[in-house]
Coordinates of C-alpha atoms in Angstrom, one line a residue:
A935 CA -8.4 -8.2 -14.6
L936 CA -5.5 -10.0 -16.1
L937 CA -7.1 -10.1 -19.6
A938 CA -8.3 -6.4 -19.2
G939 CA -4.7 -5.4 -18.5
A940 CA -3.3 -7.3 -21.6
A941 CA -5.7 -6.0 -23.7
L942 CA -4.8 -2.3 -22.8
T943 CA -1.4 -3.1 -23.3
A944 CA -2.0 -4.8 -26.6
V945 CA -3.8 -1.4 -28.0
G946 CA -0.9 0.6 -26.6
A947 CA -2.8 2.5 -23.8
S948 CA -1.2 4.5 -21.4
G949 CA -1.4 7.2 -19.1
P950 CA -4.9 9.0 -18.7
E951 CA -6.0 7.5 -22.0
R952 CA -5.7 3.9 -20.4
L953 CA -8.3 4.9 -17.9
A954 CA -10.6 5.9 -20.4
L955 CA -9.9 3.1 -22.4
A956 CA -10.5 0.6 -19.4
A957 CA -13.9 2.2 -19.0
L958 CA -14.8 1.7 -22.7
L959 CA -13.6 -1.8 -22.3
A960 CA -16.0 -2.4 -19.6
L961 CA -18.8 -0.9 -21.2
L962 CA -18.4 -3.0 -24.2
V963 CA -18.1 -6.1 -22.0
G964 CA -21.2 -5.6 -20.4
V965 CA -22.8 -4.9 -23.8
V966 CA -21.6 -8.3 -24.9
H967 CA -23.0 -10.0 -21.9
L968 CA -26.4 -8.2 -22.2
L969 CA -26.4 -9.2 -26.1
L970 CA -25.6 -13.0 -25.4
G971 CA -28.4 -13.1 -22.7
V972 CA -31.0 -11.8 -24.9
L973 CA -29.9 -14.0 -27.5
G974 CA -30.0 -17.1 -25.1
L975 CA -26.4 -18.2 -26.0
G976 CA -25.8 -19.0 -22.5
R977 CA -27.3 -22.2 -23.0
L978 CA -24.3 -23.5 -24.8
T979 CA -22.6 -23.8 -21.7
E980 CA -24.6 -26.9 -21.1
L981 CA -22.5 -28.5 -23.7
V982 CA -19.4 -28.0 -21.5
S983 CA -18.5 -30.8 -19.1
M984 CA -17.9 -30.1 -15.4
P985 CA -14.2 -31.4 -15.4
V986 CA -13.7 -28.6 -18.2
L987 CA -15.3 -26.1 -15.9
I988 CA -13.1 -27.2 -12.8
G989 CA -10.0 -27.4 -14.8
F990 CA -10.6 -23.8 -15.9
T991 CA -11.4 -22.3 -12.7
S992 CA -8.4 -24.1 -11.4
A993 CA -6.0 -22.9 -13.8
A994 CA -7.3 -19.3 -13.4
A995 CA -6.7 -19.5 -9.9
V996 CA -2.9 -20.7 -10.4
I997 CA -2.3 -18.0 -12.9
I998 CA -3.5 -15.3 -10.5
A999 CA -1.6 -16.7 -7.7
L1000 CA 1.6 -16.4 -9.4
T1001 CA 1.0 -12.9 -10.6
Q1002 CA 1.0 -12.1 -7.1
V1003 CA 4.0 -13.6 -6.1
P1004 CA 6.7 -10.8 -6.7
A1005 CA 4.5 -8.4 -4.9
L1006 CA 4.2 -10.8 -2.0
V1007 CA 8.0 -10.8 -1.7
G1008 CA 9.0 -7.4 -2.6
V1009 CA 10.0 -7.6 -6.3
A1010 CA 8.4 -5.5 -9.0
S1011 CA 5.7 -7.0 -10.6
T1012 CA 5.3 -8.3 -14.2
S1013 CA 2.6 -7.7 -17.0
S1014 CA 2.6 -11.0 -18.2
S1015 CA -0.3 -13.4 -17.7
A1016 CA 0.8 -16.7 -19.1
L1017 CA 2.2 -19.4 -17.1
A1018 CA 5.8 -20.1 -18.5
P1019 CA 6.7 -16.2 -18.8
L1020 CA 5.4 -15.7 -15.0
V1021 CA 7.3 -18.7 -13.9
T1022 CA 10.4 -17.8 -15.7
Y1023 CA 10.1 -14.1 -14.4
I1024 CA 9.7 -15.7 -10.6
V1025 CA 12.5 -17.7 -10.8
R1026 CA 15.0 -14.9 -12.5
H1027 CA 14.0 -12.4 -10.0
A1028 CA 14.0 -14.6 -6.8
H1029 CA 17.5 -12.9 -6.0
E1030 CA 15.6 -9.7 -5.8
A1031 CA 13.2 -10.6 -3.1
K1032 CA 13.4 -8.6 0.0
L1033 CA 13.5 -10.3 3.6
T1034 CA 11.1 -7.7 5.5
A1035 CA 8.4 -8.0 2.6
S1036 CA 8.5 -11.6 2.3
I1037 CA 8.0 -11.8 6.0
V1038 CA 4.9 -9.3 6.1
G1039 CA 3.5 -11.1 2.7
V1040 CA 3.9 -14.9 4.1
T1041 CA 2.7 -14.0 7.6
S1042 CA -0.5 -12.2 6.1
V1043 CA -1.2 -15.1 3.9
A1044 CA -0.7 -17.5 7.1
G1045 CA -3.2 -15.0 8.8
M1046 CA -5.7 -15.4 6.3
F1047 CA -5.6 -19.4 6.7
A1048 CA -5.6 -19.2 10.3
L1049 CA -8.7 -17.0 10.6
E1050 CA -10.3 -19.2 8.4
H1051 CA -9.7 -22.3 10.5
F1052 CA -10.4 -20.5 14.1
A1053 CA -12.9 -17.7 13.0
P1054 CA -14.3 -18.4 9.6
R1055 CA -17.0 -16.0 10.5
A1056 CA -14.7 -13.1 10.7
P1057 CA -13.8 -10.7 7.9
R1058 CA -10.6 -12.3 7.1
A1059 CA -9.2 -9.9 4.4
P1060 CA -10.0 -6.6 6.3
I1061 CA -8.5 -7.9 9.5
V1062 CA -5.4 -9.0 7.8
L1063 CA -5.1 -5.9 5.7
A1064 CA -5.3 -3.7 8.9
V1065 CA -3.2 -5.3 10.7
A1066 CA -0.4 -5.8 8.2
T1067 CA -0.8 -2.0 7.6
V1068 CA -0.3 -0.8 11.6
V1069 CA 2.6 -3.1 11.8
V1070 CA 4.4 -1.8 8.8
A1071 CA 3.6 1.5 9.7
F1072 CA 4.8 1.2 13.3
V1073 CA 7.7 -1.3 13.5
P1074 CA 10.9 0.6 12.5
T1075 CA 12.7 -2.7 11.1
L1076 CA 9.6 -3.3 8.7
A1077 CA 10.4 0.5 7.1
G1078 CA 11.6 -0.6 3.8
V1079 CA 8.5 -2.7 3.1
P1080 CA 6.9 -1.4 -0.3
T1081 CA 3.8 0.6 0.3
I1082 CA 1.5 1.9 -2.3
G1083 CA 2.2 5.2 -1.2
A1084 CA 0.5 8.6 -1.3
I1085 CA -3.2 8.6 -2.5
P1086 CA -4.4 11.6 -4.6
S1087 CA -7.0 13.4 -2.5
A1088 CA -9.1 14.2 -5.4
W1089 CA -11.3 11.9 -7.6
P1090 CA -10.0 11.3 -10.7
A1091 CA -12.0 13.0 -13.5
F1092 CA -14.3 10.5 -15.3
A1093 CA -13.4 10.0 -19.2
M1094 CA -14.5 7.4 -21.8
A1095 CA -12.6 7.3 -25.2
M1096 CA -15.9 6.9 -26.9
R1097 CA -14.4 6.7 -30.4
L1098 CA -15.0 4.3 -33.3
D1099 CA -11.7 3.4 -33.8
N1100 CA -11.4 2.4 -30.2
V1101 CA -14.4 0.4 -30.2
I1102 CA -13.3 -1.5 -33.0
A1103 CA -9.7 -2.1 -31.6
L1104 CA -11.3 -3.2 -28.2
L1105 CA -14.4 -5.1 -29.5
P1106 CA -12.5 -8.7 -30.3
H1107 CA -11.0 -8.4 -26.5
A1108 CA -14.2 -7.5 -25.1
I1109 CA -15.6 -10.4 -26.7
T1110 CA -12.8 -12.6 -25.3
I1111 CA -13.1 -11.3 -21.8
A1112 CA -17.0 -11.5 -21.8
I1113 CA -16.9 -15.3 -22.6
V1114 CA -14.0 -16.0 -20.3
A1115 CA -15.8 -14.2 -17.3
F1116 CA -19.3 -16.1 -17.9
V1117 CA -17.4 -19.3 -18.2
E1118 CA -15.8 -18.6 -14.7
S1119 CA -18.9 -17.3 -13.1
Y1120 CA -21.2 -20.0 -14.4
A1121 CA -18.4 -22.4 -13.1
V1122 CA -18.6 -21.1 -9.6
A1123 CA -22.5 -21.1 -9.9
K1124 CA -22.5 -24.6 -11.0
R1125 CA -20.2 -26.0 -8.3
F1126 CA -22.5 -24.5 -5.8
A1127 CA -25.6 -25.6 -7.2
T1128 CA -24.3 -29.2 -6.8
T1129 CA -24.5 -28.6 -2.9
C1130 CA -27.7 -26.8 -2.8
Q1131 CA -29.7 -28.6 -5.3
A1132 CA -30.5 -25.6 -7.6
E1133 CA -29.7 -25.2 -11.1
P1134 CA -28.3 -22.1 -12.5
A1135 CA -29.8 -20.1 -15.2
P1136 CA -27.3 -19.3 -17.8
S1137 CA -29.1 -16.1 -19.3
R1138 CA -29.6 -14.5 -15.7
E1139 CA -25.8 -15.0 -15.3
L1140 CA -25.3 -13.0 -18.5
Y1141 CA -28.0 -10.4 -17.4
G1142 CA -26.0 -9.9 -14.0
L1143 CA -22.7 -9.8 -15.4
G1144 CA -23.7 -7.3 -18.2
L1145 CA -25.5 -4.9 -15.8
S1146 CA -22.7 -4.9 -13.3
N1147 CA -20.5 -3.9 -16.0

């Protein structure tokens, strides 16, 4: 998601065109995955060591967590996905944090961890989301917490900017996203494989990712 947002920003996508280009980008990523699977290039991941895979997934988790910190405390989010700019943005805008939003955000995170400990089989995210939504809606002191707002009742019109110039502009980003998504997916599969004594198939991972896109 972070790479896709950066790619759309890089090509200057905005407004309704951004949605159309996002659909085209997803299609291109899927095509790249399928092509890599057909060519059997998934086997190249066998050259990547386990520490590299673990480091990659850990770094991705840190970046994703940091991108959510501003929204967690009621501060406007940033489009940057690089570590240094993210940390700089958070520090510079820390004084804008809203107390009510921070309470709801931190409590929700604590609720996720509590459910994981006391009720590991429970669907943690839907429960916390439902409780937080009800609390924010009916507790007067939390009226200032930022919300999504009104959701349009009509489905957005499907569009895909299938033009050669768009394909050329997005293809390098699609290749990058495809490789990163595959490495991340394969890293997770590899880690699970160590516990269940099963070896993941790189080409099948690529087919699955390609078809899902």
